[in-house]
Amino acid sequence: MRGSILGIILGMALVTFLPRFLPMALLSKWVLPEKVEMGLSYIPVAILATIVFPALFSDGARIGIYPQYLLTAFAIFIFAWKIKSLWGSVVLGMLIYWLLGFVI
Amino acid sequence: MNRSPFKEGVKAALPIVLGYLPVGLTFGMLARQVGLTSSEVALMSLFVYAGASQFLAIEMISRGMAGLSIILATFFINLRHLLMSSNLSLYFKNTRFLILGLLSAQLTDESYAVAISKLPEIENRPPYLFGLQVTSQLAWIGGSVAGTFVSSLAKGTEWGFPFALPALFICLLVLQIKSLRHLWVMVMAGIFSLFFKWALPGNWYILVTALLASGIGILIETARRGQ
């Protein structure tokens, strides 16, 4: 184990821990204003949309239109809306993506 | 049905495991190529446990960049967890400090998203969240360490695996659309995110977009109540 790598790992550990820990530690002890609680209740849908939408228009690295990605995503949207199954979505998503790879 | 909340959490983590294993494997393989040892990879996946930052770190290490710049980049990438942690704080009001430390150290985008999709079950039940997160992290550590032994003989991350995590997130997003207001917030966040991803450096678009879109949620809900 090299010291320089260990230093980087420990530094990264600290700066990843703080934003994960501080809000949970502090806010859980406070009574929050109504507007703040209301805003927090929209954070899940907002943050998930923020993760999902840009990913739809990229292949992981470059931005663009990737039919294999977009078509699979569309199918999973419909499936998840109707069936609401996490497992089903993941397995079906992998299957459709894999199959489309032969066509596109 | 399982009675132990820990076991329920473990079960809830399985879709994440399917997503983390191949990504962890890829990380391990790349880290190995950059010259990291298996124990260094294990330590990083244990203590840092942040996918995007770990990929960035090995990229920067391979280019010989300074440790401080790697740590600073990691800090900015992970600021988005501020919002997720704030949100989860609503559901662990009676939990002790030490337990909160343990739970929050394992917070990731994926475990957060699954946790809030299981809301009645996780509320004030740390063992549930712990089971969910510890299983996810074990998959990440296991995958990344295994990757250091695979070398590059298997480009073993094809098949449908590139779509495992996107599919998970799409389903979790759909599960969060609980009303017309949520649908509006989703649409606005979608539009903002595409714009800010293009307009802002790094990962800032996540924080900015999520805050703006939640703000719109507050406005819509307040307006409706006022009528």
Short mmCIF file of C-alpha atoms in Angstrom, two decimals:
data_model
loop_
_atom_site.label_atom_id
_atom_site.label_comp_id
_atom_site.label_asym_id
_atom_site.label_seq_id
_atom_site.Cartn_x
_atom_site.Cartn_y
_atom_site.Cartn_z
CA MET A 1 0.00 0.00 0.00
CA ARG A 2 1.53 3.29 -1.08
CA GLY A 3 1.22 6.32 1.19
CA SER A 4 0.20 8.69 -1.59
CA ILE A 5 -2.71 6.47 -2.65
CA LEU A 6 -3.73 5.96 0.98
CA GLY A 7 -3.76 9.74 1.44
CA ILE A 8 -5.97 10.21 -1.61
CA ILE A 9 -8.36 7.50 -0.40
CA LEU A 10 -8.65 9.00 3.10
CA GLY A 11 -9.15 12.52 1.70
CA MET A 12 -11.84 11.27 -0.67
CA ALA A 13 -13.46 9.35 2.19
CA LEU A 14 -13.71 12.53 4.27
CA VAL A 15 -15.17 14.74 1.54
CA THR A 16 -17.71 12.11 0.49
CA PHE A 17 -18.76 11.48 4.08
CA LEU A 18 -19.52 15.09 5.02
CA PRO A 19 -22.30 15.85 2.49
CA ARG A 20 -23.80 12.45 3.19
CA PHE A 21 -23.75 12.83 6.96
CA LEU A 22 -24.21 16.49 7.94
CA PRO A 23 -27.77 17.10 6.64
CA MET A 24 -29.03 13.84 8.09
CA ALA A 25 -27.34 14.47 11.42
CA LEU A 26 -28.47 18.10 11.79
CA LEU A 27 -31.86 18.24 10.08
CA SER A 28 -33.17 15.10 11.81
CA LYS A 29 -32.88 16.96 15.13
CA TRP A 30 -34.65 20.11 13.95
CA VAL A 31 -38.28 20.90 13.29
CA LEU A 32 -38.26 22.19 9.71
CA PRO A 33 -40.45 25.02 8.36
CA GLU A 34 -43.48 23.78 6.43
CA LYS A 35 -42.21 25.15 3.10
CA VAL A 36 -38.89 23.34 3.51
CA GLU A 37 -40.58 20.03 4.26
CA MET A 38 -42.83 20.60 1.25
CA GLY A 39 -39.79 21.24 -0.94
CA LEU A 40 -38.00 18.16 0.37
CA SER A 41 -40.99 16.04 -0.60
CA TYR A 42 -40.34 16.94 -4.27
CA ILE A 43 -36.61 16.23 -4.06
CA PRO A 44 -36.98 12.52 -4.95
CA VAL A 45 -38.86 13.07 -8.22
CA ALA A 46 -36.71 16.10 -9.08
CA ILE A 47 -33.38 14.41 -8.44
CA LEU A 48 -34.35 11.17 -10.20
CA ALA A 49 -35.54 13.11 -13.26
CA THR A 50 -32.23 14.99 -13.17
CA ILE A 51 -30.31 11.72 -13.20
CA VAL A 52 -32.50 9.98 -15.81
CA PHE A 53 -33.11 12.60 -18.53
CA PRO A 54 -29.52 13.59 -19.38
CA ALA A 55 -28.58 9.90 -19.32
CA LEU A 56 -31.18 9.20 -22.02
CA PHE A 57 -29.33 11.46 -24.43
CA SER A 58 -25.88 10.05 -23.91
CA ASP A 59 -24.13 6.72 -24.22
CA GLY A 60 -22.44 7.29 -20.87
CA ALA A 61 -19.73 9.51 -22.30
CA ARG A 62 -20.88 11.64 -25.23
CA ILE A 63 -24.13 13.55 -25.63
CA GLY A 64 -26.28 12.59 -28.60
CA ILE A 65 -29.18 10.44 -29.80
CA TYR A 66 -28.55 6.73 -29.28
CA PRO A 67 -31.55 4.72 -30.55
CA GLN A 68 -30.58 1.58 -28.62
CA TYR A 69 -30.66 3.60 -25.41
CA LEU A 70 -33.72 5.76 -26.15
CA LEU A 71 -35.92 2.90 -27.37
CA THR A 72 -35.08 0.73 -24.37
CA ALA A 73 -35.72 3.64 -22.03
CA PHE A 74 -39.10 4.30 -23.62
CA ALA A 75 -40.13 0.65 -23.28
CA ILE A 76 -39.08 0.63 -19.62
CA PHE A 77 -41.03 3.83 -18.92
CA ILE A 78 -44.18 2.15 -20.20
CA PHE A 79 -43.44 -1.13 -18.42
CA ALA A 80 -42.65 0.57 -15.09
CA TRP A 81 -45.78 2.71 -15.36
CA LYS A 82 -48.01 -0.36 -15.87
CA ILE A 83 -46.26 -3.02 -13.76
CA LYS A 84 -44.30 -1.03 -11.15
CA SER A 85 -41.72 -3.77 -10.66
CA LEU A 86 -38.07 -2.89 -9.99
CA TRP A 87 -36.78 -6.35 -10.75
CA GLY A 88 -38.91 -6.65 -13.84
CA SER A 89 -37.70 -3.28 -15.12
CA VAL A 90 -34.03 -4.13 -14.62
CA VAL A 91 -34.23 -7.58 -16.23
CA LEU A 92 -36.48 -6.45 -19.09
CA GLY A 93 -34.30 -3.37 -19.65
CA MET A 94 -31.18 -5.52 -19.97
CA LEU A 95 -32.96 -7.95 -22.29
CA ILE A 96 -34.35 -5.29 -24.63
CA TYR A 97 -31.05 -3.40 -24.71
CA TRP A 98 -29.17 -6.59 -25.51
CA LEU A 99 -31.61 -7.65 -28.24
CA LEU A 100 -31.65 -4.18 -29.83
CA GLY A 101 -27.87 -4.43 -30.04
CA PHE A 102 -28.29 -7.02 -32.81
CA VAL A 103 -30.72 -4.88 -34.78
CA ILE A 104 -29.25 -1.39 -34.51
CA MET B 1 -43.20 -12.23 4.37
CA ASN B 2 -39.93 -11.59 6.12
CA ARG B 3 -40.35 -10.21 9.61
CA SER B 4 -36.80 -8.96 10.11
CA PRO B 5 -36.38 -5.44 8.71
CA PHE B 6 -32.71 -6.17 8.02
CA LYS B 7 -33.65 -9.10 5.77
CA GLU B 8 -36.30 -7.02 4.02
CA GLY B 9 -33.63 -4.41 3.31
CA VAL B 10 -31.26 -7.04 1.91
CA LYS B 11 -34.02 -8.24 -0.41
CA ALA B 12 -34.78 -4.70 -1.57
CA ALA B 13 -31.11 -4.28 -2.54
CA LEU B 14 -31.03 -7.08 -5.10
CA PRO B 15 -31.80 -4.94 -8.18
CA ILE B 16 -28.95 -2.64 -7.08
CA VAL B 17 -26.62 -5.63 -6.75
CA LEU B 18 -27.36 -6.54 -10.36
CA GLY B 19 -26.38 -3.02 -11.38
CA TYR B 20 -23.31 -2.64 -9.14
CA LEU B 21 -21.55 -5.92 -9.90
CA PRO B 22 -20.71 -5.18 -13.55
CA VAL B 23 -19.87 -1.54 -12.89
CA GLY B 24 -17.67 -2.55 -9.93
CA LEU B 25 -16.02 -5.17 -12.10
CA THR B 26 -15.25 -2.53 -14.72
CA PHE B 27 -13.86 -0.22 -12.06
CA GLY B 28 -11.60 -2.95 -10.69
CA MET B 29 -10.27 -3.78 -14.14
CA LEU B 30 -9.49 -0.16 -14.96
CA ALA B 31 -7.95 0.50 -11.53
CA ARG B 32 -5.70 -2.52 -12.02
CA GLN B 33 -4.57 -1.19 -15.40
CA VAL B 34 -3.71 2.14 -13.79
CA GLY B 35 -1.54 0.30 -11.28
CA LEU B 36 -3.67 0.14 -8.16
CA THR B 37 -3.35 -3.03 -6.10
CA SER B 38 -6.31 -5.18 -5.09
CA SER B 39 -6.08 -3.98 -1.49
CA GLU B 40 -6.02 -0.34 -2.57
CA VAL B 41 -9.13 -0.95 -4.66
CA ALA B 42 -10.84 -2.70 -1.74
CA LEU B 43 -9.98 0.17 0.60
CA MET B 44 -11.26 2.77 -1.84
CA SER B 45 -14.55 0.92 -2.42
CA LEU B 46 -14.93 0.51 1.35
CA PHE B 47 -14.14 4.06 2.49
CA VAL B 48 -15.03 6.22 -0.51
CA TYR B 49 -17.85 4.16 -2.06
CA ALA B 50 -18.77 6.63 -4.79
CA GLY B 51 -18.83 5.28 -8.32
CA ALA B 52 -18.32 8.39 -10.42
CA SER B 53 -15.63 9.78 -8.12
CA GLN B 54 -13.72 6.52 -8.05
CA PHE B 55 -13.63 6.33 -11.85
CA LEU B 56 -12.51 9.95 -11.99
CA ALA B 57 -9.87 9.33 -9.31
CA ILE B 58 -8.16 6.49 -11.19
CA GLU B 59 -8.30 8.54 -14.37
CA MET B 60 -6.57 11.43 -12.57
CA ILE B 61 -4.09 9.12 -10.84
CA SER B 62 -3.14 7.66 -14.22
CA ARG B 63 -2.40 11.17 -15.47
CA GLY B 64 -0.28 11.81 -12.38
CA MET B 65 -2.45 14.64 -11.09
CA ALA B 66 -2.07 15.97 -7.55
CA GLY B 67 -3.94 14.28 -4.71
CA LEU B 68 -5.53 17.53 -3.62
CA SER B 69 -7.16 18.14 -7.00
CA ILE B 70 -8.58 14.60 -6.94
CA ILE B 71 -10.03 15.17 -3.47
CA LEU B 72 -11.48 18.53 -4.50
CA ALA B 73 -13.13 17.04 -7.61
CA THR B 74 -14.58 14.26 -5.45
CA PHE B 75 -16.01 16.83 -3.06
CA PHE B 76 -17.85 18.68 -5.81
CA ILE B 77 -19.14 15.53 -7.49
CA ASN B 78 -20.69 14.36 -4.23
CA LEU B 79 -22.32 17.60 -3.10
CA ARG B 80 -25.54 16.25 -4.62
CA HIS B 81 -25.77 13.93 -1.63
CA LEU B 82 -26.58 17.00 0.50
CA LEU B 83 -30.10 16.94 -0.92
CA MET B 84 -30.61 13.19 -0.58
CA SER B 85 -29.33 13.25 2.99
CA SER B 86 -31.62 16.20 3.82
CA ASN B 87 -34.56 14.31 2.39
CA LEU B 88 -33.80 11.12 4.32
CA SER B 89 -33.44 13.10 7.55
CA LEU B 90 -37.24 13.46 7.54
CA TYR B 91 -37.63 9.73 8.14
CA PHE B 92 -35.00 9.16 10.83
CA LYS B 93 -35.99 11.74 13.42
CA ASN B 94 -35.49 9.45 16.42
CA THR B 95 -32.27 7.80 15.35
CA ARG B 96 -29.06 8.12 17.35
CA PHE B 97 -26.07 10.06 15.99
CA LEU B 98 -23.80 7.05 15.68
CA ILE B 99 -26.40 5.06 13.73
CA LEU B 100 -27.01 8.05 11.45
CA GLY B 101 -23.25 8.16 10.81
CA LEU B 102 -23.23 4.54 9.77
CA LEU B 103 -26.31 4.89 7.55
CA SER B 104 -25.20 8.09 5.87
CA ALA B 105 -21.70 6.79 5.11
CA GLN B 106 -23.28 4.24 2.77
CA LEU B 107 -25.65 6.62 1.03
CA THR B 108 -25.56 6.42 -2.77
CA ASP B 109 -27.86 7.63 -5.55
CA GLU B 110 -29.13 4.09 -6.01
CA SER B 111 -29.70 3.19 -2.35
CA TYR B 112 -31.37 6.56 -1.76
CA ALA B 113 -33.68 6.06 -4.72
CA VAL B 114 -34.67 2.56 -3.64
CA ALA B 115 -35.08 3.65 0.00
CA ILE B 116 -37.56 6.43 -0.81
CA SER B 117 -39.54 4.07 -3.03
CA LYS B 118 -40.11 1.92 0.10
CA LEU B 119 -41.18 4.76 2.31
CA PRO B 120 -43.53 3.26 4.84
CA GLU B 121 -41.08 0.41 5.45
CA ILE B 122 -37.92 2.45 6.03
CA GLU B 123 -39.37 5.18 8.25
CA ASN B 124 -37.58 5.05 11.62
CA ARG B 125 -36.27 1.57 10.83
CA PRO B 126 -32.47 1.85 10.57
CA PRO B 127 -31.96 -1.94 10.19
CA TYR B 128 -34.00 -1.88 6.97
CA LEU B 129 -31.87 0.87 5.44
CA PHE B 130 -28.72 -0.77 6.79
CA GLY B 131 -29.63 -4.11 5.18
CA LEU B 132 -30.33 -2.36 1.88
CA GLN B 133 -27.11 -0.37 1.92
CA VAL B 134 -24.70 -2.96 3.30
CA THR B 135 -25.81 -5.43 0.61
CA SER B 136 -25.34 -2.80 -2.08
CA GLN B 137 -21.89 -1.85 -0.83
CA LEU B 138 -20.80 -5.49 -0.55
CA ALA B 139 -21.73 -5.91 -4.23
CA TRP B 140 -19.67 -2.82 -5.06
CA ILE B 141 -16.63 -3.94 -3.05
CA GLY B 142 -16.94 -7.54 -4.28
CA GLY B 143 -17.33 -6.48 -7.90
CA SER B 144 -14.45 -4.03 -7.84
CA VAL B 145 -12.02 -6.40 -6.08
CA ALA B 146 -13.01 -9.23 -8.43
CA GLY B 147 -12.31 -6.87 -11.33
CA THR B 148 -8.68 -6.50 -10.26
CA PHE B 149 -8.20 -10.25 -10.79
CA VAL B 150 -10.06 -10.48 -14.10
CA SER B 151 -7.44 -8.35 -15.90
CA SER B 152 -8.66 -7.46 -19.37
CA LEU B 153 -9.26 -10.95 -20.75
CA ALA B 154 -13.00 -10.60 -20.39
CA LYS B 155 -14.66 -7.52 -21.76
CA GLY B 156 -17.30 -9.01 -19.51
CA THR B 157 -19.53 -5.98 -19.11
CA GLU B 158 -21.56 -6.24 -22.30
CA TRP B 159 -24.82 -8.11 -22.82
CA GLY B 160 -27.59 -6.03 -21.32
CA PHE B 161 -25.59 -4.84 -18.34
CA PRO B 162 -25.05 -1.24 -19.53
CA PHE B 163 -28.79 -0.77 -19.12
CA ALA B 164 -29.22 -2.33 -15.65
CA LEU B 165 -28.77 0.89 -13.65
CA PRO B 166 -30.60 3.15 -16.16
CA ALA B 167 -33.58 0.76 -16.04
CA LEU B 168 -33.50 0.81 -12.24
CA PHE B 169 -33.54 4.62 -12.20
CA ILE B 170 -36.32 4.88 -14.78
CA CYS B 171 -38.56 2.58 -12.74
CA LEU B 172 -37.73 4.45 -9.52
CA LEU B 173 -38.55 7.75 -11.24
CA VAL B 174 -41.90 6.41 -12.42
CA LEU B 175 -42.68 5.21 -8.88
CA GLN B 176 -42.18 8.77 -7.62
CA ILE B 177 -44.89 10.25 -9.88
CA LYS B 178 -47.57 10.27 -7.21
CA SER B 179 -49.72 13.14 -8.48
CA LEU B 180 -50.08 15.62 -11.31
CA ARG B 181 -47.83 17.99 -9.32
CA HIS B 182 -45.06 15.38 -9.25
CA LEU B 183 -45.45 14.89 -12.99
CA TRP B 184 -44.98 18.62 -13.53
CA VAL B 185 -41.92 18.68 -11.31
CA MET B 186 -40.52 15.75 -13.31
CA VAL B 187 -41.10 17.47 -16.64
CA MET B 188 -39.52 20.72 -15.42
CA ALA B 189 -36.55 18.86 -13.92
CA GLY B 190 -36.12 16.99 -17.20
CA ILE B 191 -35.98 20.22 -19.21
CA PHE B 192 -33.76 22.05 -16.69
CA SER B 193 -31.37 19.12 -16.39
CA LEU B 194 -30.73 18.98 -20.14
CA PHE B 195 -30.11 22.71 -20.19
CA PHE B 196 -27.90 22.91 -17.08
CA LYS B 197 -25.94 19.78 -17.93
CA TRP B 198 -24.92 21.61 -21.07
CA ALA B 199 -24.51 25.02 -19.41
CA LEU B 200 -22.74 24.20 -16.14
CA PRO B 201 -19.42 22.47 -15.48
CA GLY B 202 -19.12 19.07 -13.82
CA ASN B 203 -22.02 17.76 -11.78
CA TRP B 204 -23.48 21.11 -10.72
CA TYR B 205 -26.57 20.56 -12.90
CA ILE B 206 -27.86 17.95 -10.43
CA LEU B 207 -27.96 20.31 -7.42
CA VAL B 208 -29.19 23.33 -9.36
CA THR B 209 -31.90 21.45 -11.24
CA ALA B 210 -33.20 19.52 -8.23
CA LEU B 211 -33.45 22.71 -6.15
CA LEU B 212 -35.21 24.68 -8.93
CA ALA B 213 -37.66 21.90 -9.74
CA SER B 214 -38.53 21.33 -6.06
CA GLY B 215 -39.05 25.08 -5.79
CA ILE B 216 -41.58 24.82 -8.61
CA GLY B 217 -43.25 22.00 -6.68
CA ILE B 218 -43.60 24.32 -3.67
CA LEU B 219 -45.08 27.07 -5.87
CA ILE B 220 -47.64 24.76 -7.48
CA GLU B 221 -48.69 23.24 -4.16
CA THR B 222 -48.92 26.63 -2.41
CA ALA B 223 -50.95 28.09 -5.29
CA ARG B 224 -53.36 25.16 -5.17
CA ARG B 225 -53.86 25.45 -1.41
CA GLY B 226 -54.43 29.21 -1.72
CA GLN B 227 -57.39 28.74 -4.06
#
